[in-house]
Amino acid sequence: MPHAQERFLGEEGLNDLGLSASILLPTGGIYTKLTVDLLRGAAIGEAAGMADTTGAQPRYANSGRLTSFFTLTEHSDLEVGLSGYTGIHDPYQRQRFYYGNVDFKYKYRPSAYYSLVVQGEYLFNSRTAQQDRDFNPFLNAMGNPASRTIHSSGLYLYADYQFKKIYSLGGRYDWSQTPYSADDRARALAVFLGYYPVEETLGLRLHYQHTKSTSPGSAESVNLMALQVLFSLGPHKAHPF
Amino acid sequence: MKPISIFLFILLSFFSPAAAKVRVVTTLADLADFTRQIGGDRVQVDFIVRGDQNPHFVEVKPSYMLKLKSAEIFFMIGMDLEMWAPQIIDGSRNTKLLVVDLSKNIRKLEIPGRVDASAGDVHRFGNPHYWLDPHNVRPILEEMIAALSKASPADAPVFRANAEAYLKKLDEKIVAWEKQMQPFADRRIITFHKSWPYFANWLRLVVADQVEPKPGIPPSPSHSAELIALVRKSSIKAIIVEPFYDASAAEQIARAANAKVIRLATSVGGVPQSGKDYITLMDYNIATLAATLR
């Protein structure tokens, strides 16, 4: 998963319960969908280690997404999206976060044996938080914990080229700050080779990633090599764009 | 006629229900051709799967949902060929869409006794490639006439007359195709996928085996070796490969066993020579196969 998604949405991405409603907008030959969600609102806080143990007050979150799908040629399509998400990240101080997001996905697929997918996403975060949320909060003139406003962001760019029916080669560039600090940064470059002997029901992916993380006073590099085995059981599902 | 009367006449003509065409979307290009043959200028037809695409695996694109959003009728082969169709139907948000499964009155082949993953991509309702037997076109057209007549009752006689004229033409072609293939009755062929049982059954050909060891499972070296032995032993001349499959394994078998790989189209437009209509498609398939078996 890209660093930006992992850091801002949690290790498994945005995973929350709630209600969702969507509508297709009358935009002629362009497929445009607007989705709005009312969510339980605990996911972002929990992803940042701010689990609500009081359960005293609900902290609903709201999100919205506008996507448009463009058929560029017979074999290529482009989807662009704009999303917003707001909720309470700190259940004790009732402090709020705002996420804004733009993303795109381009797919060129001239046949079942060749395809190119390029996608990217930029996420912007704005939130209020206590000066130091873990230890000895600073107090303001009124004797209350002082707040600060944090602006941070993250992005990734991904490409995957299927050059034979069962092989693909791809790469991803990541850059991300963290929800609570613009000074904690990570930059990563990943390459991967995929082998899919039985269509999408079985896949092997060799993945190498170099990540460099920096924060005030420290820096570290991590090299990760992984062999992923992907498999699914059951009847063929439809292939989403 | 006064200008105001002319204006009103034009306005009324524009909004007249009789001028409105029945908007139809089909899954396959073949079904779009049948709809055009029946509906003529009374229908507006679009389809989703190009002839050179594998109809089993179609990406669910929002643009397909948009096609269905403004359609009145959606014709599909059914029998789980279009596993992707429910998502497109749901995504269209078109609650008035009439979805017609054309397999209702088809005599189905290869209905499996049991279905599990060990058998590959089997279709639990039977083999869905029934449109490749032209005798199945009549039950297909009957379903289409019923749906189109429901959408536009005033045009029902036109739909019936057009369909009968087309079927008469098709019947003549069927006689010619059967005559062309008569010398090759009981000949054995190999196919890549199980796309051809209806076609083979109609022409009394025997499908000895498939290049895929199981439906949807890519060819393995051991199965290819078995096929080479089978082709040599039975003097099989033709290995049929659909346009959307990789022919390299079939070519390898053909080279080793002195057979020939031919690309036959399962749908209109599958190969450039298969044209834009069903009769041209079958003309091409029959002529290509006959030339190989000769």
XYZ file of C-alpha atoms in Angstrom:
535
model
C 0.000 0.000 0.000
C 1.345 3.492 -0.749
C 2.816 5.301 2.274
C 0.379 8.175 1.954
C -2.630 5.870 2.265
C -1.088 3.859 5.062
C -0.084 6.910 7.081
C -3.233 8.971 6.632
C -5.903 6.276 6.411
C -4.432 3.355 8.339
C -2.703 0.105 7.481
C -5.728 -1.286 5.692
C -6.883 1.966 4.108
C -10.094 3.697 5.047
C -12.127 1.056 6.812
C -15.189 2.374 8.593
C -18.841 1.534 8.972
C -21.651 3.820 7.954
C -24.225 4.773 5.403
C -23.490 5.580 1.792
C -25.588 7.172 -0.925
C -24.629 7.854 -4.507
C -26.157 9.416 -7.565
C -25.222 9.537 -11.230
C -25.062 13.131 -12.354
C -26.595 14.151 -15.685
C -23.340 14.934 -17.484
C -24.241 13.616 -20.926
C -21.761 11.159 -22.356
C -19.472 11.328 -19.341
C -20.145 8.979 -16.463
C -20.064 11.090 -13.300
C -20.944 9.763 -9.873
C -21.303 11.640 -6.611
C -21.078 9.600 -3.415
C -21.635 10.868 0.114
C -21.043 8.828 3.270
C -21.962 9.222 6.899
C -19.498 7.105 8.839
C -19.081 5.930 12.415
C -15.961 8.072 12.445
C -13.555 6.037 14.540
C -11.277 4.772 11.767
C -8.889 7.698 11.418
C -8.413 8.133 15.159
C -7.845 4.428 15.625
C -5.397 4.339 12.711
C -3.374 7.034 14.519
C -3.573 5.188 17.852
C -6.369 7.378 19.255
C -8.865 4.656 20.138
C -11.912 6.011 21.909
C -12.208 4.299 25.250
C -14.822 6.680 26.636
C -17.490 6.100 24.029
C -19.238 9.084 25.550
C -20.008 11.055 22.438
C -20.494 9.981 18.868
C -17.927 11.400 16.469
C -19.429 10.897 13.069
C -17.308 11.471 9.981
C -18.468 12.591 6.570
C -16.922 11.909 3.238
C -17.795 12.727 -0.331
C -16.404 11.644 -3.653
C -16.945 12.863 -7.181
C -15.646 10.654 -9.994
C -15.774 11.068 -13.718
C -14.952 8.432 -16.288
C -13.780 9.344 -19.770
C -13.499 6.925 -22.668
C -10.490 8.298 -24.535
C -10.226 5.724 -27.325
C -11.572 2.242 -27.952
C -8.766 0.838 -25.827
C -8.047 3.547 -23.279
C -9.986 5.136 -20.453
C -9.355 7.712 -17.769
C -10.997 8.059 -14.395
C -10.477 11.161 -12.271
C -11.708 11.674 -8.744
C -12.037 14.370 -6.135
C -12.689 13.429 -2.509
C -13.167 15.118 0.834
C -13.274 13.597 4.268
C -13.737 15.179 7.673
C -14.231 13.865 11.176
C -12.958 13.860 14.759
C -9.494 12.380 15.104
C -9.073 13.072 18.832
C -12.152 11.903 20.765
C -11.013 13.539 24.015
C -10.352 17.064 22.740
C -12.967 16.760 19.948
C -10.387 17.894 17.435
C -11.226 17.677 13.765
C -9.325 16.732 10.620
C -9.993 17.601 6.990
C -8.681 15.545 4.069
C -8.811 16.609 0.451
C -7.820 14.225 -2.299
C -7.381 14.190 -6.057
C -6.656 11.009 -7.969
C -6.584 9.611 -11.466
C -6.324 6.247 -13.159
C -5.464 5.736 -16.805
C -5.721 2.344 -18.440
C -4.659 1.361 -21.925
C -5.654 -2.193 -22.823
C -5.430 -3.043 -26.511
C -5.856 -6.781 -25.864
C -6.022 -9.355 -23.095
C -2.238 -9.717 -23.335
C -1.051 -6.134 -23.061
C -2.080 -3.336 -20.762
C -0.678 -0.245 -19.151
C -2.095 1.210 -15.974
C -0.922 4.562 -14.635
C -2.484 5.961 -11.528
C -1.708 8.612 -8.958
C -3.127 10.316 -5.939
C -2.436 13.429 -3.892
C -3.847 13.760 -0.383
C -3.849 16.927 1.693
C -4.419 16.939 5.442
C -5.364 19.790 7.749
C -6.105 19.221 11.421
C -5.915 20.744 14.849
C -4.094 18.829 17.563
C -2.619 19.416 20.967
C 0.964 20.653 21.044
C 2.180 17.301 22.186
C -0.616 14.803 22.244
C 1.317 12.056 24.033
C 3.298 13.711 26.804
C 2.854 16.795 29.029
C 0.709 19.002 26.885
C 1.588 22.672 26.773
C -0.997 24.853 28.440
C -2.261 28.092 27.017
C -3.013 31.279 28.990
C -6.368 29.815 30.022
C -4.705 26.731 31.457
C -6.004 24.483 28.676
C -3.827 22.344 26.419
C -2.523 24.477 23.560
C -3.574 23.517 20.062
C -1.729 23.796 16.817
C -2.801 23.472 13.217
C -1.014 20.921 11.097
C -0.896 20.875 7.326
C 0.681 17.854 5.699
C 0.263 15.770 2.582
C 1.255 12.684 0.660
C 1.239 11.407 -2.881
C 2.093 8.426 -5.016
C 2.449 7.612 -8.674
C 2.097 4.033 -9.863
C 2.521 2.286 -13.207
C 2.065 -1.336 -14.183
C 2.800 -2.690 -17.635
C 1.477 -6.115 -18.583
C 3.757 -7.190 -21.407
C 2.516 -10.771 -21.823
C -0.623 -12.431 -20.649
C 1.032 -13.734 -17.495
C 3.794 -11.180 -16.828
C 3.768 -7.604 -15.662
C 6.382 -5.096 -14.570
C 5.648 -2.026 -12.512
C 6.921 0.673 -10.247
C 5.711 3.146 -7.681
C 7.023 6.404 -6.299
C 5.827 7.474 -2.842
C 6.255 10.640 -0.899
C 4.459 11.278 2.349
C 4.413 13.315 5.506
C 2.407 12.163 8.527
C -0.980 13.253 9.879
C 0.622 14.907 12.910
C 3.823 16.280 11.462
C 5.016 17.864 8.250
C 8.573 17.170 9.378
C 8.247 13.388 9.434
C 8.695 12.347 5.854
C 9.092 9.178 3.894
C 10.170 8.734 0.316
C 10.042 5.349 -1.356
C 10.691 3.791 -4.693
C 9.343 0.337 -5.449
C 9.617 -2.007 -8.422
C 7.730 -5.250 -8.862
C 7.504 -8.140 -11.276
C 4.246 -10.040 -11.478
C 3.672 -13.578 -12.721
C 0.066 -14.746 -13.102
C 0.046 -18.355 -14.329
C -3.709 -18.857 -13.852
C -5.196 -15.506 -14.713
C -6.170 -13.540 -11.616
C -6.891 -16.602 -9.495
C -3.181 -17.121 -8.784
C -0.421 -14.559 -8.881
C 3.138 -14.228 -7.640
C 4.653 -10.801 -7.230
C 8.289 -10.085 -6.442
C 8.471 -6.674 -4.834
C 11.497 -4.561 -3.925
C 11.103 -1.255 -2.120
C 13.617 1.267 -0.866
C 12.234 3.670 1.720
C 14.031 6.650 3.224
C 12.378 8.176 6.272
C 13.472 11.446 7.831
C 12.336 13.296 10.924
C 14.047 16.112 12.854
C 17.354 14.733 14.063
C 17.096 11.295 12.500
C 17.039 9.500 9.194
C 16.818 5.866 8.247
C 16.667 3.758 5.123
C 14.863 0.476 4.758
C 15.177 -2.026 1.933
C 12.317 -4.446 1.617
C 12.140 -7.499 -0.581
C 8.914 -9.460 -0.591
C 7.384 -12.294 -2.530
C 3.641 -11.980 -2.500
C 1.366 -14.900 -3.319
C -2.087 -13.787 -4.353
C -4.870 -16.283 -4.839
C -8.611 -16.380 -4.863
C -11.188 -19.119 -4.630
C -14.647 -19.380 -6.063
C -16.179 -18.451 -9.390
C -14.813 -15.740 -11.615
C -15.801 -12.294 -10.518
C -16.232 -9.421 -12.896
C -13.096 -7.378 -13.543
C -13.489 -3.805 -12.337
C -11.854 -0.900 -14.222
C -49.983 26.607 -44.133
C -49.265 29.382 -41.715
C -45.785 29.516 -40.124
C -47.255 28.803 -36.685
C -48.925 25.628 -38.018
C -45.668 24.471 -39.591
C -43.876 25.082 -36.316
C -46.511 23.103 -34.361
C -46.406 20.248 -36.889
C -42.626 19.997 -36.567
C -42.851 20.185 -32.788
C -45.512 17.467 -32.619
C -43.570 15.271 -35.027
C -40.493 15.634 -32.864
C -42.294 14.477 -29.741
C -44.464 11.881 -31.480
C -44.122 8.430 -29.834
C -44.203 6.754 -33.254
C -40.908 8.440 -34.169
C -39.172 7.252 -31.005
C -36.800 4.361 -31.549
C -36.496 1.502 -29.075
C -33.112 1.880 -27.440
C -31.403 -1.513 -27.132
C -28.033 -2.585 -25.776
C -26.725 -6.113 -26.286
C -23.773 -7.900 -24.768
C -22.436 -9.397 -28.007
C -22.078 -7.837 -31.449
C -23.963 -10.840 -32.895
C -27.034 -9.968 -30.814
C -26.761 -6.363 -31.990
C -26.880 -7.640 -35.590
C -29.986 -9.753 -34.862
C -31.659 -6.750 -33.236
C -30.926 -4.602 -36.281
C -32.302 -7.295 -38.582
C -35.575 -7.361 -36.631
C -35.893 -3.723 -35.692
C -34.551 -1.996 -38.789
C -34.958 1.733 -38.417
C -37.305 1.295 -35.444
C -34.454 0.478 -33.075
C -31.263 2.114 -31.920
C -28.702 -0.575 -31.060
C -25.394 -0.589 -29.232
C -23.334 -3.481 -27.862
C -20.665 -4.004 -25.228
C -18.284 -6.815 -26.225
C -16.297 -6.408 -29.417
C -15.887 -9.563 -31.480
C -12.162 -9.737 -30.701
C -12.766 -9.645 -26.952
C -13.270 -12.645 -24.720
C -16.945 -12.406 -23.678
C -16.210 -14.232 -20.416
C -13.908 -11.502 -19.166
C -15.009 -7.955 -19.721
C -13.861 -5.109 -17.542
C -16.737 -3.414 -15.818
C -16.334 0.120 -17.143
C -18.585 2.980 -16.077
C -19.048 3.857 -19.751
C -20.986 0.576 -20.144
C -23.246 1.593 -17.270
C -23.886 4.836 -19.088
C -24.964 2.883 -22.187
C -27.515 0.960 -20.127
C -28.715 4.050 -18.292
C -30.509 5.307 -21.379
C -31.517 1.892 -22.786
C -34.939 0.252 -22.661
C -33.859 -3.330 -23.381
C -30.689 -5.256 -22.592
C -30.249 -8.524 -24.493
C -27.771 -11.009 -23.083
C -26.713 -14.583 -23.882
C -27.165 -15.698 -20.269
C -26.047 -19.057 -18.824
C -23.355 -17.161 -16.894
C -21.408 -16.183 -20.025
C -21.612 -12.541 -18.968
C -20.668 -12.788 -15.284
C -19.848 -9.084 -15.483
C -23.322 -8.018 -16.618
C -25.055 -7.726 -13.203
C -22.550 -5.083 -12.116
C -23.196 -3.040 -15.232
C -26.944 -3.391 -14.838
C -26.789 -2.324 -11.172
C -24.426 0.525 -11.969
C -26.739 1.931 -14.631
C -29.392 2.778 -11.991
C -31.952 2.146 -14.716
C -34.923 0.623 -12.898
C -37.007 0.481 -16.086
C -34.459 -1.571 -18.024
C -35.876 -4.816 -19.436
C -33.150 -7.451 -19.113
C -33.728 -10.385 -21.473
C -31.855 -13.667 -21.098
C -31.987 -15.174 -24.581
C -31.098 -18.709 -23.509
C -34.587 -19.485 -22.180
C -35.674 -21.763 -25.039
C -32.295 -23.097 -26.088
C -31.566 -26.819 -25.932
C -28.523 -26.617 -23.695
C -25.395 -28.743 -24.022
C -22.785 -29.769 -21.442
C -24.768 -29.110 -18.284
C -22.344 -30.228 -15.568
C -23.352 -32.803 -12.986
C -21.436 -31.014 -10.283
C -19.633 -27.692 -10.175
C -16.470 -27.015 -8.240
C -13.165 -25.246 -8.771
C -11.398 -28.477 -9.793
C -13.258 -28.437 -13.115
C -11.952 -24.991 -14.119
C -14.269 -22.208 -15.305
C -17.327 -24.371 -15.911
C -20.740 -22.851 -16.508
C -23.278 -24.323 -14.135
C -26.202 -23.871 -16.577
C -24.374 -25.539 -19.462
C -22.162 -24.370 -22.292
C -23.286 -20.841 -23.256
C -21.869 -20.631 -26.816
C -25.201 -21.619 -28.370
C -25.400 -18.797 -30.935
C -22.742 -20.594 -33.017
C -25.385 -23.093 -34.141
C -27.543 -21.082 -36.583
C -30.555 -23.271 -35.744
C -30.545 -21.503 -32.373
C -31.083 -18.131 -34.017
C -34.847 -18.690 -34.248
C -35.395 -19.089 -30.459
C -33.108 -16.099 -29.930
C -35.143 -14.001 -32.341
C -38.440 -15.102 -30.758
C -37.286 -13.708 -27.401
C -36.149 -10.519 -29.097
C -39.454 -10.039 -30.934
C -41.381 -10.460 -27.678
C -39.239 -7.872 -25.864
C -39.217 -5.347 -28.711
C -42.972 -5.713 -29.175
C -43.471 -5.060 -25.478
C -41.432 -1.876 -25.762
C -43.185 -0.747 -28.944
C -46.485 -2.635 -29.468
C -47.351 -0.627 -32.585
C -44.249 -1.968 -34.335
C -44.871 -5.613 -33.431
C -46.014 -6.627 -36.976
C -42.924 -4.986 -38.467
C -40.640 -6.820 -36.047
C -42.318 -10.140 -36.872
C -42.140 -9.562 -40.646
C -38.484 -8.497 -40.519
C -37.575 -11.512 -38.392
C -39.320 -13.957 -40.734
C -37.573 -12.417 -43.759
C -34.217 -12.722 -42.016
C -34.865 -16.306 -40.906
C -35.814 -17.256 -44.462
C -32.514 -15.877 -45.699
C -30.684 -17.638 -42.859
C -32.393 -20.962 -43.592
C -31.115 -20.792 -47.171
C -27.608 -20.123 -45.862
C -27.884 -23.016 -43.391
C -28.625 -25.400 -46.252
C -25.602 -24.080 -48.163
C -23.301 -24.281 -45.114
C -24.395 -27.831 -44.317
C -23.785 -28.867 -47.915
C -20.334 -27.268 -47.817
C -19.422 -29.162 -44.640
C -21.110 -32.455 -45.482
C -17.883 -34.118 -46.770
C -16.272 -33.531 -43.370
C -18.921 -35.154 -41.178
C -17.450 -37.114 -38.249
C -14.025 -35.503 -38.750
C -12.131 -34.789 -35.551
C -10.913 -31.333 -34.599
C -9.174 -29.741 -31.625
C -10.392 -26.449 -30.177
C -8.626 -24.114 -27.779
C -11.602 -23.439 -25.486
C -14.998 -25.107 -25.248
C -16.541 -22.471 -27.515
C -17.579 -24.839 -30.291
C -19.786 -27.716 -29.051
C -22.966 -26.272 -30.621
C -21.135 -25.509 -33.875
C -19.549 -28.983 -33.960
C -22.799 -30.703 -33.024
C -24.610 -28.922 -35.839
C -21.983 -29.885 -38.453
C -21.451 -33.401 -37.047
C -17.810 -32.696 -36.245
C -16.122 -34.395 -33.299
C -14.219 -32.192 -30.854
C -11.465 -34.600 -29.798
C -10.031 -32.360 -27.058
C -9.200 -28.806 -26.057
C -5.811 -27.086 -25.872
C -6.894 -25.839 -22.452
C -6.745 -28.837 -20.104
C -9.808 -27.398 -18.328
C -11.897 -24.352 -19.217
C -9.981 -21.194 -18.302
C -6.825 -23.127 -17.346
C -3.813 -22.317 -19.579
C -2.190 -25.162 -21.537
C 0.389 -27.196 -19.659
C 3.406 -28.968 -21.256
C 2.104 -32.428 -20.278
C -1.321 -31.766 -21.783
C 0.299 -30.383 -24.946
C 2.339 -33.595 -25.240
C -0.855 -35.653 -24.945
C -2.475 -33.537 -27.644
C 0.492 -33.974 -30.000
C 0.101 -37.742 -29.655
C -3.667 -37.492 -30.183
C -3.377 -35.270 -33.264
C -0.815 -37.602 -34.829
C -2.782 -40.732 -34.028
C -6.119 -39.378 -35.288
C -4.668 -37.397 -38.221
C -6.420 -34.254 -36.981
C -5.966 -31.394 -39.412
C -7.425 -28.371 -37.656
C -6.852 -26.715 -34.295
C -9.361 -23.906 -33.819
C -8.237 -20.934 -31.746
C -10.514 -18.013 -30.896
C -9.139 -14.545 -31.787
C -8.653 -13.530 -28.151
C -6.475 -16.474 -27.067
C -2.704 -16.790 -27.372
C -2.074 -19.289 -30.165
C 1.523 -20.166 -29.236
C 0.707 -23.473 -27.480
C -1.636 -24.468 -30.311
C 1.027 -23.538 -32.895
C 3.539 -25.694 -31.059
C 1.184 -28.684 -31.147
C 0.366 -28.068 -34.804
C 4.040 -27.882 -35.788
C 4.872 -31.102 -33.944
C 1.906 -33.025 -35.333
C 1.562 -31.569 -38.833
C -1.798 -29.890 -38.207
C -2.908 -26.327 -38.862
C -4.034 -23.604 -36.480
C -6.987 -21.595 -37.729
C -8.489 -18.520 -36.168
C -12.264 -18.797 -36.225
C -14.341 -15.977 -34.807
C -16.913 -16.645 -32.110
C -18.521 -13.266 -32.704
C -19.130 -10.739 -35.435
C -15.960 -8.712 -35.996
C -13.735 -11.249 -34.217
C -11.362 -11.275 -37.165
C -11.404 -8.663 -39.952
C -12.833 -11.155 -42.478
C -15.783 -12.025 -40.219
C -17.540 -8.834 -41.221
C -20.225 -6.929 -39.380
C -23.066 -9.426 -39.466
C -23.768 -12.982 -38.375
C -24.123 -14.451 -41.879
C -20.714 -13.095 -42.937
C -19.248 -14.445 -39.698
C -20.566 -17.941 -40.403
C -19.547 -17.697 -44.080
C -15.992 -16.981 -42.959
C -15.908 -19.723 -40.293
C -17.320 -22.397 -42.598
C -15.104 -21.470 -45.544
C -11.949 -21.369 -43.405
C -12.681 -24.671 -41.704
C -13.665 -26.430 -44.932
C -10.473 -25.261 -46.641
C -8.405 -26.658 -43.748
C -10.185 -30.002 -43.524
C -10.069 -30.572 -47.285
